[in-house]
Amino acid sequence: MTALGLVQVIQQQPYAVAISRSPWLFPFFETVHVLALTLVVGSVAMMDLRLLGVGHRDRRVSELMGSMLPWTWSAFAVAATCGLLLFSSRAVTYYENIPFRIKMCCLGLAALNMLIFHAIIERDIATWDEGTPPLGARVAGGLSLLLWITIVATGRWIGFTT
Ligand code: HEM
C-alpha cells in the first residue's frame, strides 16, 4: 500500500469521519492540542535555556530536567494523540500539505537531537551539572529551541494553507 493509500484508509475510519462532520469535535481536539503543546514547548524551552546557560543558572541541569521531563512527556502524549485525531479527519489534505510535512520532519529532528543529547552528551553531566554547560550541550539546547519554534510556526501555518 502506498503512503497516499494509507492516509485515504485513515480518513475513511468512522472516528475520522465523525470528527470531520462534527461542528465541535475538531475545535475541541485542536484546543486540547494547543493547550498540551504549550506545556511541551514551555517545559522544553526552560531546559534548553538552562543548557544555553541563560536561564535557571542557580539550578543543576539534572535537577531541572528531573522536575520538567515528566510534564514534557505527559503533555507530548496528549498533544500527539490530539494531533493524530486532527490529522485523521483530513488525512489526505494534511499528507499533501507542505507546512505539515515540514512540521513532521522537525518533530523527527527534535527527537533525534534529544536522543543524541541523552545518549552521548549527558553521559558526563556530573562534570558540568552546575554553571555553564559544555559546547555540545549548548548546541543541543540551541538546536532544540530552533526546531520547536519551527514546529509551532509550521503548525500554525497549516491552518492557513488547507
Ligand atoms: C508536541 C508536538 C506538536 C506541536 C508543538 C504542535 C504544534 C501545533 C500548532 C501550533 C498548531 C496550530 C494550532 C492552531 O493554530 O490552532 C497545530 C495544529 C495541528 N497539528 Fe500539531 N503539533 C504537535 C504535534 C502534532 C502531531 C504529532 C500531529 C499529527 C500527526 C499534529 C497535527 C496537527 C494538525 C492536523 C493540526 C491542525 C491544523 C489545522 O488547523 O488545520 N501535531 N499543531
GROMACS .gro file of C-alpha atoms and ligand atoms in nm:
model
  205
    1MET     CA    1   0.000   0.000   0.000
    2THR     CA    2   0.131   0.348  -0.085
    3ALA     CA    3   0.150   0.627   0.173
    4LEU     CA    4  -0.135   0.802  -0.008
    5GLY     CA    5  -0.339   0.480   0.004
    6LEU     CA    6  -0.276   0.454   0.378
    7VAL     CA    7  -0.389   0.810   0.454
    8GLN     CA    8  -0.702   0.753   0.239
    9VAL     CA    9  -0.783   0.448   0.458
   10ILE     CA   10  -0.721   0.653   0.776
   11GLN     CA   11  -0.955   0.931   0.655
   12GLN     CA   12  -1.238   0.679   0.597
   13GLN     CA   13  -1.227   0.540   0.953
   14PRO     CA   14  -1.553   0.600   1.146
   15TYR     CA   15  -1.386   0.819   1.414
   16ALA     CA   16  -1.214   1.028   1.143
   17VAL     CA   17  -1.542   1.079   0.956
   18ALA     CA   18  -1.715   1.168   1.287
   19ILE     CA   19  -1.451   1.438   1.363
   20SER     CA   20  -1.472   1.583   1.009
   21ARG     CA   21  -1.855   1.604   1.020
   22SER     CA   22  -1.892   1.729   1.379
   23PRO     CA   23  -1.925   2.106   1.438
   24TRP     CA   24  -1.738   2.081   1.771
   25LEU     CA   25  -1.505   1.775   1.775
   26PHE     CA   26  -1.228   1.930   1.560
   27PRO     CA   27  -1.222   2.262   1.755
   28PHE     CA   28  -1.229   2.062   2.083
   29PHE     CA   29  -0.929   1.843   1.986
   30GLU     CA   30  -0.745   2.145   1.843
   31THR     CA   31  -0.798   2.333   2.171
   32VAL     CA   32  -0.658   2.039   2.372
   33HIS     CA   33  -0.375   2.013   2.115
   34VAL     CA   34  -0.282   2.378   2.167
   35LEU     CA   35  -0.305   2.358   2.549
   36ALA     CA   36  -0.085   2.045   2.558
   37LEU     CA   37   0.172   2.180   2.316
   38THR     CA   38   0.213   2.498   2.524
   39LEU     CA   39   0.324   2.274   2.813
   40VAL     CA   40   0.554   2.073   2.584
   41VAL     CA   41   0.719   2.376   2.427
   42GLY     CA   42   0.723   2.575   2.753
   43SER     CA   43   0.895   2.298   2.953
   44VAL     CA   44   1.139   2.218   2.669
   45ALA     CA   45   1.227   2.589   2.638
   46MET     CA   46   1.308   2.607   3.012
   47MET     CA   47   1.550   2.314   2.978
   48ASP     CA   48   1.704   2.449   2.655
   49LEU     CA   49   1.764   2.793   2.809
   50ARG     CA   50   1.941   2.622   3.102
   51LEU     CA   51   2.158   2.425   2.856
   52LEU     CA   52   2.240   2.753   2.682
   53GLY     CA   53   2.348   2.887   3.023
   54VAL     CA   54   2.099   3.179   3.013
   55GLY     CA   55   1.811   3.057   3.236
   56HIS     CA   56   1.779   2.891   3.582
   57ARG     CA   57   2.158   2.919   3.637
   58ASP     CA   58   2.101   2.863   4.011
   59ARG     CA   59   1.966   2.510   3.943
   60ARG     CA   60   2.165   2.200   3.844
   61VAL     CA   61   2.080   2.081   3.490
   62SER     CA   62   1.992   1.728   3.611
   63GLU     CA   63   1.762   1.863   3.883
   64LEU     CA   64   1.577   2.092   3.639
   65MET     CA   65   1.538   1.810   3.385
   66GLY     CA   66   1.421   1.572   3.657
   67SER     CA   67   1.139   1.810   3.752
   68MET     CA   68   1.043   1.912   3.393
   69LEU     CA   69   1.063   1.592   3.185
   70PRO     CA   70   0.759   1.414   3.337
   71TRP     CA   71   0.547   1.720   3.238
   72THR     CA   72   0.705   1.729   2.890
   73TRP     CA   73   0.637   1.361   2.817
   74SER     CA   74   0.280   1.361   2.957
   75ALA     CA   75   0.189   1.677   2.762
   76PHE     CA   76   0.355   1.536   2.448
   77ALA     CA   77   0.141   1.221   2.471
   78VAL     CA   78  -0.175   1.437   2.486
   79ALA     CA   79  -0.057   1.673   2.205
   80ALA     CA   80   0.039   1.383   1.976
   81THR     CA   81  -0.288   1.194   2.038
   82CYS     CA   82  -0.498   1.503   1.958
   83GLY     CA   83  -0.271   1.582   1.663
   84LEU     CA   84  -0.328   1.234   1.517
   85LEU     CA   85  -0.706   1.271   1.563
   86LEU     CA   86  -0.699   1.611   1.389
   87PHE     CA   87  -0.482   1.461   1.115
   88SER     CA   88  -0.718   1.165   1.062
   89SER     CA   89  -1.016   1.394   0.990
   90ARG     CA   90  -0.847   1.539   0.676
   91ALA     CA   91  -0.557   1.296   0.636
   92VAL     CA   92  -0.517   1.329   0.257
   93THR     CA   93  -0.519   1.712   0.275
   94TYR     CA   94  -0.260   1.721   0.556
   95TYR     CA   95  -0.045   1.448   0.394
   96GLU     CA   96  -0.009   1.669   0.083
   97ASN     CA   97   0.038   1.990   0.287
   98ILE     CA   98   0.396   2.132   0.280
   99PRO     CA   99   0.386   2.306   0.623
  100PHE     CA  100   0.255   1.981   0.776
  101ARG     CA  101   0.542   1.786   0.618
  102ILE     CA  102   0.799   2.040   0.742
  103LYS     CA  103   0.646   2.016   1.092
  104MET     CA  104   0.667   1.635   1.095
  105CYS     CA  105   1.032   1.648   0.974
  106CYS     CA  106   1.116   1.895   1.251
  107LEU     CA  107   0.946   1.670   1.510
  108GLY     CA  108   1.169   1.386   1.387
  109LEU     CA  109   1.483   1.605   1.402
  110ALA     CA  110   1.389   1.728   1.753
  111ALA     CA  111   1.358   1.363   1.863
  112LEU     CA  112   1.698   1.278   1.707
  113ASN     CA  113   1.862   1.579   1.874
  114MET     CA  114   1.714   1.475   2.210
  115LEU     CA  115   1.833   1.113   2.165
  116ILE     CA  116   2.190   1.226   2.085
  117PHE     CA  117   2.185   1.456   2.391
  118HIS     CA  118   2.063   1.187   2.632
  119ALA     CA  119   2.276   0.905   2.483
  120ILE     CA  120   2.606   1.092   2.438
  121ILE     CA  121   2.628   1.449   2.575
  122GLU     CA  122   2.450   1.384   2.907
  123ARG     CA  123   2.679   1.088   2.996
  124ASP     CA  124   2.937   1.311   3.175
  125ILE     CA  125   2.680   1.552   3.320
  126ALA     CA  126   2.839   1.514   3.666
  127THR     CA  127   3.133   1.723   3.537
  128TRP     CA  128   2.914   2.014   3.419
  129ASP     CA  129   2.585   1.989   3.612
  130GLU     CA  130   2.638   2.332   3.772
  131GLY     CA  131   2.740   2.652   3.587
  132THR     CA  132   2.761   2.685   3.206
  133PRO     CA  133   2.731   2.352   3.014
  134PRO     CA  134   2.992   2.249   2.751
  135LEU     CA  135   2.963   2.340   2.379
  136GLY     CA  136   2.790   2.013   2.281
  137ALA     CA  137   2.512   2.069   2.535
  138ARG     CA  138   2.468   2.434   2.433
  139VAL     CA  139   2.443   2.334   2.064
  140ALA     CA  140   2.184   2.069   2.153
  141GLY     CA  141   1.985   2.326   2.352
  142GLY     CA  142   2.001   2.589   2.076
  143LEU     CA  143   1.905   2.340   1.804
  144SER     CA  144   1.616   2.213   2.012
  145LEU     CA  145   1.483   2.565   2.069
  146LEU     CA  146   1.509   2.643   1.694
  147LEU     CA  147   1.331   2.319   1.598
  148TRP     CA  148   1.043   2.366   1.845
  149ILE     CA  149   0.989   2.728   1.730
  150THR     CA  150   0.972   2.594   1.372
  151ILE     CA  151   0.727   2.319   1.478
  152VAL     CA  152   0.494   2.580   1.633
  153ALA     CA  153   0.524   2.817   1.336
  154THR     CA  154   0.456   2.543   1.078
  155GLY     CA  155   0.172   2.407   1.295
  156ARG     CA  156   0.009   2.749   1.282
  157TRP     CA  157   0.085   2.782   0.911
  158ILE     CA  158  -0.106   2.458   0.831
  159GLY     CA  159  -0.438   2.626   0.905
  160PHE     CA  160  -0.362   2.900   0.650
  161THR     CA  161  -0.272   2.656   0.372
  162THR     CA  162  -0.551   2.397   0.387
  163HEM     C1  163   0.419   1.835   2.058
  163HEM     C2  164   0.434   1.846   1.929
  163HEM     C3  165   0.344   1.937   1.849
  163HEM     C4  166   0.340   2.074   1.848
  163HEM     C5  167   0.428   2.169   1.927
  163HEM     C6  168   0.235   2.112   1.752
  163HEM     C7  169   0.201   2.244   1.721
  163HEM     C8  170   0.085   2.279   1.652
  163HEM     C9  171   0.034   2.414   1.638
  163HEM    C10  172   0.099   2.540   1.698
  163HEM    C11  173  -0.081   2.407   1.567
  163HEM    C12  174  -0.173   2.525   1.527
  163HEM    C13  175  -0.285   2.531   1.623
  163HEM    C14  176  -0.378   2.645   1.589
  163HEM     O1  177  -0.335   2.740   1.535
  163HEM     O2  178  -0.495   2.637   1.623
  163HEM    C15  179  -0.102   2.268   1.534
  163HEM    C16  180  -0.208   2.222   1.460
  163HEM    C17  181  -0.215   2.094   1.413
  163HEM     N1  182  -0.130   1.990   1.444
  163HEM    FE1  183   0.021   1.994   1.574
  163HEM     N2  184   0.178   1.999   1.698
  163HEM    C18  185   0.243   1.890   1.754
  163HEM    C19  186   0.223   1.757   1.726
  163HEM    C20  187   0.140   1.715   1.624
  163HEM    C21  188   0.131   1.579   1.578
  163HEM    C22  189   0.214   1.462   1.630
  163HEM    C23  190   0.038   1.580   1.475
  163HEM    C24  191  -0.012   1.466   1.389
  163HEM    C25  192   0.050   1.369   1.342
  163HEM    C26  193  -0.012   1.716   1.463
  163HEM    C27  194  -0.110   1.756   1.375
  163HEM    C28  195  -0.169   1.881   1.372
  163HEM    C29  196  -0.285   1.916   1.290
  163HEM    C30  197  -0.357   1.824   1.194
  163HEM    C31  198  -0.315   2.048   1.318
  163HEM    C32  199  -0.437   2.130   1.267
  163HEM    C33  200  -0.402   2.218   1.157
  163HEM    C34  201  -0.526   2.298   1.116
  163HEM     O3  202  -0.552   2.399   1.178
  163HEM     O4  203  -0.593   2.257   1.021
  163HEM     N3  204   0.052   1.796   1.554
  163HEM     N4  205  -0.001   2.192   1.587
   0.00000   0.00000   0.00000
